[in-house]
Amino acid sequence: MAACRVVAARPALDPGGTITATAVRTGCDDESLLRLRIREAGPGPDRTLGSDSRVLVNGRVTVRLRCSPAPRRYYVTAMDFEGRPAMSRSVVLSCGYGPGSGSDASAAEAAVVRLTNQARAGRGCRPLLHDRRLHRAAERHSADMAARGYFDHTGRDGRSGGDRIRAAGFAPLRGWGENIAVGPHSAAQVVRGWLDSPGHRRNIMDCSYTHIGVGQHPRGPHWTQTFASH
């Protein structure tokens, strides 16, 4: 039989904006208490954000918590009653989207915001703030492409992404960018496609942008991701 051990998995962020931390006890033949803590690493003393424990022989303990709009570094510690310790690698996670953002976005659109900010955090960029005006500009462009059967940054009315952003009321406008896609059926697929494309990735990783809006239309589906800064 394999040696009894405790393993702590690195925290993960799901598309719904929940951070999941898991610890596993495996290869054991004696019952023990397994305790898990999810912690935030900071410049001061590390903080415990959540914890749980279970009495088990082999199995897992899981803790879930809502992500923070600001990037934070999380890790997991675990130990059983016999003193077998485990600690995961740390990871920076953020959603950049939550209560107070003034959003009408769907769950899929909100997931694009979270996944985008998660990718940006790896480069050290601040999380983009969801903006209702940018969401409106993006949503209208996706709907227009779907209704009129085209795929282009320039609308059939001749307007650019910057024109649409200004028309939606985002001002002053210091800089802007736009990603579009057609075909992906999930937030994870569309963000992965953009990250795999140099031009789209450049928009996502541009730390000068401060705000974001995402619009999806089910026909296609068509996606528009709009970036801007004041």
mmCIF file of C-alpha atoms in Angstrom:
data_model
loop_
_atom_site.group_PDB
_atom_site.id
_atom_site.type_symbol
_atom_site.label_atom_id
_atom_site.label_comp_id
_atom_site.label_asym_id
_atom_site.label_seq_id
_atom_site.Cartn_x
_atom_site.Cartn_y
_atom_site.Cartn_z
ATOM 1 C CA MET A 1 0.000 0.000 0.000
ATOM 2 C CA ALA A 2 1.238 3.522 -0.804
ATOM 3 C CA ALA A 3 2.554 5.625 2.061
ATOM 4 C CA CYS A 4 -0.015 7.739 3.859
ATOM 5 C CA ARG A 5 0.294 11.364 2.799
ATOM 6 C CA VAL A 6 -1.510 14.699 2.639
ATOM 7 C CA VAL A 7 -1.567 16.765 -0.564
ATOM 8 C CA ALA A 8 -2.674 20.407 -0.901
ATOM 9 C CA ALA A 9 -3.820 21.533 -4.367
ATOM 10 C CA ARG A 10 -3.125 25.024 -5.676
ATOM 11 C CA PRO A 11 -6.256 27.246 -5.422
ATOM 12 C CA ALA A 12 -8.269 27.529 -8.641
ATOM 13 C CA LEU A 13 -10.776 30.094 -9.921
ATOM 14 C CA ASP A 14 -13.851 28.834 -11.768
ATOM 15 C CA PRO A 15 -15.834 30.849 -14.368
ATOM 16 C CA GLY A 16 -18.465 31.638 -11.749
ATOM 17 C CA GLY A 17 -15.971 33.634 -9.686
ATOM 18 C CA THR A 18 -15.449 31.088 -6.900
ATOM 19 C CA ILE A 19 -12.010 30.145 -5.592
ATOM 20 C CA THR A 20 -11.759 26.469 -4.660
ATOM 21 C CA ALA A 21 -9.114 25.088 -2.306
ATOM 22 C CA THR A 22 -8.708 21.338 -1.812
ATOM 23 C CA ALA A 23 -6.581 19.043 0.339
ATOM 24 C CA VAL A 24 -6.478 15.252 -0.024
ATOM 25 C CA ARG A 25 -5.430 12.496 2.376
ATOM 26 C CA THR A 26 -4.480 9.339 0.514
ATOM 27 C CA GLY A 27 -2.844 5.942 1.057
ATOM 28 C CA CYS A 28 -3.802 5.842 4.746
ATOM 29 C CA ASP A 29 -5.375 3.083 6.837
ATOM 30 C CA ASP A 30 -6.067 5.026 10.032
ATOM 31 C CA GLU A 31 -8.783 7.579 10.706
ATOM 32 C CA SER A 32 -7.636 11.145 11.317
ATOM 33 C CA LEU A 33 -8.772 14.751 11.309
ATOM 34 C CA LEU A 34 -7.730 16.564 8.118
ATOM 35 C CA ARG A 35 -7.682 20.366 8.380
ATOM 36 C CA LEU A 36 -7.387 22.756 5.414
ATOM 37 C CA ARG A 37 -6.752 26.494 5.328
ATOM 38 C CA ILE A 38 -6.756 28.850 2.349
ATOM 39 C CA ARG A 39 -4.430 31.767 2.988
ATOM 40 C CA GLU A 40 -3.551 35.088 1.406
ATOM 41 C CA ALA A 41 0.134 35.948 1.079
ATOM 42 C CA GLY A 42 0.815 39.618 1.651
ATOM 43 C CA PRO A 43 3.512 42.083 2.587
ATOM 44 C CA GLY A 44 2.519 41.626 6.249
ATOM 45 C CA PRO A 45 1.546 38.444 8.093
ATOM 46 C CA ASP A 46 -0.324 35.967 5.868
ATOM 47 C CA ARG A 47 -4.070 35.811 6.551
ATOM 48 C CA THR A 48 -6.347 32.776 6.760
ATOM 49 C CA LEU A 49 -9.419 33.474 4.605
ATOM 50 C CA GLY A 50 -11.238 30.180 5.072
ATOM 51 C CA SER A 51 -10.828 26.795 6.718
ATOM 52 C CA ASP A 52 -12.564 23.456 7.204
ATOM 53 C CA SER A 53 -11.817 20.024 8.626
ATOM 54 C CA ARG A 54 -13.155 16.461 8.441
ATOM 55 C CA VAL A 55 -12.473 13.179 10.181
ATOM 56 C CA LEU A 56 -11.658 10.595 7.497
ATOM 57 C CA VAL A 57 -9.364 7.772 6.488
ATOM 58 C CA ASN A 58 -8.836 8.785 2.866
ATOM 59 C CA GLY A 59 -10.655 11.622 1.153
ATOM 60 C CA ARG A 60 -10.702 15.344 0.616
ATOM 61 C CA VAL A 61 -11.625 18.605 2.290
ATOM 62 C CA THR A 62 -12.701 21.572 0.162
ATOM 63 C CA VAL A 63 -13.153 25.252 0.968
ATOM 64 C CA ARG A 64 -14.751 27.779 -1.399
ATOM 65 C CA LEU A 65 -14.789 31.563 -1.263
ATOM 66 C CA ARG A 66 -15.647 34.435 -3.556
ATOM 67 C CA CYS A 67 -12.775 35.964 -5.467
ATOM 68 C CA SER A 68 -11.653 39.542 -4.971
ATOM 69 C CA PRO A 69 -11.739 42.153 -7.764
ATOM 70 C CA ALA A 70 -8.137 43.029 -6.852
ATOM 71 C CA PRO A 71 -5.383 40.483 -7.589
ATOM 72 C CA ARG A 72 -4.372 38.521 -4.492
ATOM 73 C CA ARG A 73 -1.891 35.710 -3.960
ATOM 74 C CA TYR A 74 -3.477 32.601 -2.447
ATOM 75 C CA TYR A 75 -2.125 29.272 -1.229
ATOM 76 C CA VAL A 76 -3.390 26.238 0.689
ATOM 77 C CA THR A 77 -2.021 24.588 3.822
ATOM 78 C CA ALA A 78 -3.221 21.267 5.226
ATOM 79 C CA MET A 79 -2.323 18.879 8.038
ATOM 80 C CA ASP A 80 -3.778 15.718 9.501
ATOM 81 C CA PHE A 81 -3.905 14.857 13.220
ATOM 82 C CA GLU A 82 -0.717 12.794 12.892
ATOM 83 C CA GLY A 83 1.186 15.925 11.872
ATOM 84 C CA ARG A 84 1.619 15.282 8.132
ATOM 85 C CA PRO A 85 1.849 18.817 6.638
ATOM 86 C CA ALA A 86 1.247 19.976 3.077
ATOM 87 C CA MET A 87 1.382 23.348 1.350
ATOM 88 C CA SER A 88 0.434 24.193 -2.229
ATOM 89 C CA ARG A 89 2.213 26.547 -4.561
ATOM 90 C CA SER A 90 0.803 30.063 -4.443
ATOM 91 C CA VAL A 91 -1.163 31.621 -7.297
ATOM 92 C CA VAL A 92 -2.423 35.134 -8.082
ATOM 93 C CA LEU A 93 -6.182 35.219 -8.740
ATOM 94 C CA SER A 94 -8.687 38.005 -9.325
ATOM 95 C CA CYS A 95 -12.105 38.437 -10.889
ATOM 96 C CA GLY A 96 -12.271 42.202 -11.373
ATOM 97 C CA TYR A 97 -16.036 41.894 -11.410
ATOM 98 C CA GLY A 98 -18.479 41.892 -8.579
ATOM 99 C CA PRO A 99 -21.212 43.744 -6.690
ATOM 100 C CA GLY A 100 -21.182 47.473 -7.338
ATOM 101 C CA SER A 101 -19.817 47.223 -10.866
ATOM 102 C CA GLY A 102 -23.140 48.416 -12.254
ATOM 103 C CA SER A 103 -23.308 45.569 -14.735
ATOM 104 C CA ASP A 104 -26.051 44.101 -16.865
ATOM 105 C CA ALA A 105 -23.688 41.428 -18.195
ATOM 106 C CA SER A 106 -24.635 37.774 -18.506
ATOM 107 C CA ALA A 107 -22.803 35.046 -16.613
ATOM 108 C CA ALA A 108 -20.768 34.192 -19.732
ATOM 109 C CA GLU A 109 -19.780 37.825 -20.253
ATOM 110 C CA ALA A 110 -18.853 38.186 -16.588
ATOM 111 C CA ALA A 111 -16.727 35.048 -16.884
ATOM 112 C CA VAL A 112 -14.805 36.616 -19.785
ATOM 113 C CA VAL A 113 -14.007 39.587 -17.539
ATOM 114 C CA ARG A 114 -12.764 37.312 -14.766
ATOM 115 C CA LEU A 115 -10.659 35.129 -17.055
ATOM 116 C CA THR A 116 -9.196 38.204 -18.741
ATOM 117 C CA ASN A 117 -8.169 39.684 -15.401
ATOM 118 C CA GLN A 118 -6.756 36.351 -14.315
ATOM 119 C CA ALA A 119 -4.516 36.321 -17.409
ATOM 120 C CA ARG A 120 -3.481 39.957 -16.869
ATOM 121 C CA ALA A 121 -2.575 39.293 -13.242
ATOM 122 C CA GLY A 122 0.211 36.993 -14.413
ATOM 123 C CA ARG A 123 1.840 40.003 -16.055
ATOM 124 C CA GLY A 124 1.301 42.255 -13.057
ATOM 125 C CA CYS A 125 -1.462 44.379 -14.627
ATOM 126 C CA ARG A 126 -4.172 45.827 -12.434
ATOM 127 C CA PRO A 127 -7.605 44.223 -12.903
ATOM 128 C CA LEU A 128 -9.870 45.847 -15.451
ATOM 129 C CA LEU A 129 -13.053 47.348 -14.041
ATOM 130 C CA HIS A 130 -16.263 46.319 -15.736
ATOM 131 C CA ASP A 131 -18.040 49.336 -17.195
ATOM 132 C CA ARG A 132 -21.703 49.371 -18.180
ATOM 133 C CA ARG A 133 -21.081 51.788 -21.066
ATOM 134 C CA LEU A 134 -18.368 49.593 -22.574
ATOM 135 C CA HIS A 135 -20.621 46.574 -22.080
ATOM 136 C CA ARG A 136 -23.359 48.373 -24.002
ATOM 137 C CA ALA A 137 -20.987 49.256 -26.865
ATOM 138 C CA ALA A 138 -19.686 45.675 -27.058
ATOM 139 C CA GLU A 139 -23.134 44.102 -26.845
ATOM 140 C CA ARG A 140 -24.519 46.294 -29.622
ATOM 141 C CA HIS A 141 -21.612 45.477 -31.931
ATOM 142 C CA SER A 142 -22.019 41.726 -31.376
ATOM 143 C CA ALA A 143 -25.752 42.022 -32.054
ATOM 144 C CA ASP A 144 -25.137 44.083 -35.201
ATOM 145 C CA MET A 145 -22.619 41.566 -36.586
ATOM 146 C CA ALA A 146 -25.040 38.706 -35.903
ATOM 147 C CA ALA A 147 -28.034 40.499 -37.431
ATOM 148 C CA ARG A 148 -26.263 41.746 -40.567
ATOM 149 C CA GLY A 149 -24.045 38.737 -41.187
ATOM 150 C CA TYR A 150 -20.570 40.262 -41.070
ATOM 151 C CA PHE A 151 -17.447 39.956 -38.924
ATOM 152 C CA ASP A 152 -15.394 43.134 -38.697
ATOM 153 C CA HIS A 153 -14.266 45.806 -36.260
ATOM 154 C CA THR A 154 -15.812 48.435 -38.535
ATOM 155 C CA GLY A 155 -19.593 48.416 -38.343
ATOM 156 C CA ARG A 156 -21.874 48.572 -41.366
ATOM 157 C CA ASP A 157 -22.481 52.211 -40.409
ATOM 158 C CA GLY A 158 -18.750 52.895 -40.773
ATOM 159 C CA ARG A 159 -18.129 53.392 -37.053
ATOM 160 C CA SER A 160 -15.017 52.069 -35.327
ATOM 161 C CA GLY A 161 -14.787 50.615 -31.846
ATOM 162 C CA GLY A 162 -13.705 54.017 -30.559
ATOM 163 C CA ASP A 163 -16.764 55.630 -32.139
ATOM 164 C CA ARG A 164 -19.030 53.093 -30.439
ATOM 165 C CA ILE A 165 -17.346 53.676 -27.075
ATOM 166 C CA ARG A 166 -17.810 57.448 -27.335
ATOM 167 C CA ALA A 167 -21.428 57.029 -28.440
ATOM 168 C CA ALA A 168 -22.070 54.897 -25.347
ATOM 169 C CA GLY A 169 -20.945 57.814 -23.171
ATOM 170 C CA PHE A 170 -17.491 56.689 -21.995
ATOM 171 C CA ALA A 171 -15.518 59.921 -21.659
ATOM 172 C CA PRO A 172 -12.900 61.184 -21.646
ATOM 173 C CA LEU A 173 -11.429 58.435 -23.811
ATOM 174 C CA ARG A 174 -7.631 58.259 -23.637
ATOM 175 C CA GLY A 175 -7.137 54.873 -25.290
ATOM 176 C CA TRP A 176 -9.167 51.917 -26.496
ATOM 177 C CA GLY A 177 -8.906 48.440 -27.992
ATOM 178 C CA GLU A 178 -11.291 45.779 -29.219
ATOM 179 C CA ASN A 179 -11.278 42.000 -29.664
ATOM 180 C CA ILE A 180 -13.978 40.151 -31.592
ATOM 181 C CA ALA A 181 -14.653 36.463 -32.162
ATOM 182 C CA VAL A 182 -17.294 34.194 -33.657
ATOM 183 C CA GLY A 183 -17.834 30.516 -32.917
ATOM 184 C CA PRO A 184 -16.601 29.801 -29.366
ATOM 185 C CA HIS A 185 -19.414 28.557 -27.145
ATOM 186 C CA SER A 186 -17.912 29.352 -23.742
ATOM 187 C CA ALA A 187 -16.016 32.114 -21.993
ATOM 188 C CA ALA A 188 -13.017 29.826 -21.513
ATOM 189 C CA GLN A 189 -12.884 28.993 -25.234
ATOM 190 C CA VAL A 190 -13.110 32.577 -26.437
ATOM 191 C CA VAL A 191 -10.515 33.896 -23.978
ATOM 192 C CA ARG A 192 -8.139 31.049 -24.812
ATOM 193 C CA GLY A 193 -8.528 31.826 -28.519
ATOM 194 C CA TRP A 194 -7.716 35.486 -27.951
ATOM 195 C CA LEU A 195 -4.706 34.647 -25.792
ATOM 196 C CA ASP A 196 -3.396 32.335 -28.524
ATOM 197 C CA SER A 197 -3.575 35.176 -31.088
ATOM 198 C CA PRO A 198 -0.730 37.739 -30.816
ATOM 199 C CA GLY A 199 -2.833 40.785 -31.676
ATOM 200 C CA HIS A 200 -5.716 39.891 -29.388
ATOM 201 C CA ARG A 201 -3.328 38.899 -26.606
ATOM 202 C CA ARG A 202 -1.631 42.291 -26.906
ATOM 203 C CA ASN A 203 -4.951 44.001 -26.136
ATOM 204 C CA ILE A 204 -5.601 41.760 -23.126
ATOM 205 C CA MET A 205 -2.102 42.282 -21.722
ATOM 206 C CA ASP A 206 -2.024 46.061 -22.248
ATOM 207 C CA CYS A 207 -1.641 47.372 -18.696
ATOM 208 C CA SER A 208 -2.626 50.903 -19.757
ATOM 209 C CA TYR A 209 -6.283 49.888 -20.100
ATOM 210 C CA THR A 210 -8.406 50.400 -16.994
ATOM 211 C CA HIS A 211 -11.951 49.380 -18.003
ATOM 212 C CA ILE A 212 -13.616 46.568 -19.936
ATOM 213 C CA GLY A 213 -16.964 45.627 -21.423
ATOM 214 C CA VAL A 214 -17.991 42.326 -23.022
ATOM 215 C CA GLY A 215 -20.954 41.610 -25.274
ATOM 216 C CA GLN A 216 -22.072 38.201 -26.526
ATOM 217 C CA HIS A 217 -24.833 37.427 -29.022
ATOM 218 C CA PRO A 218 -26.037 33.793 -29.114
ATOM 219 C CA ARG A 219 -26.158 33.654 -32.909
ATOM 220 C CA GLY A 220 -22.683 32.488 -33.915
ATOM 221 C CA PRO A 221 -22.039 33.093 -31.034
ATOM 222 C CA HIS A 222 -20.554 36.539 -31.674
ATOM 223 C CA TRP A 223 -18.301 38.068 -29.016
ATOM 224 C CA THR A 224 -16.949 41.598 -28.588
ATOM 225 C CA GLN A 225 -14.457 42.573 -25.895
ATOM 226 C CA THR A 226 -13.933 46.315 -25.493
ATOM 227 C CA PHE A 227 -11.066 47.953 -23.582
ATOM 228 C CA ALA A 228 -10.675 51.616 -22.666
ATOM 229 C CA SER A 229 -8.932 54.048 -20.367
ATOM 230 C CA HIS A 230 -9.793 57.570 -19.254
#
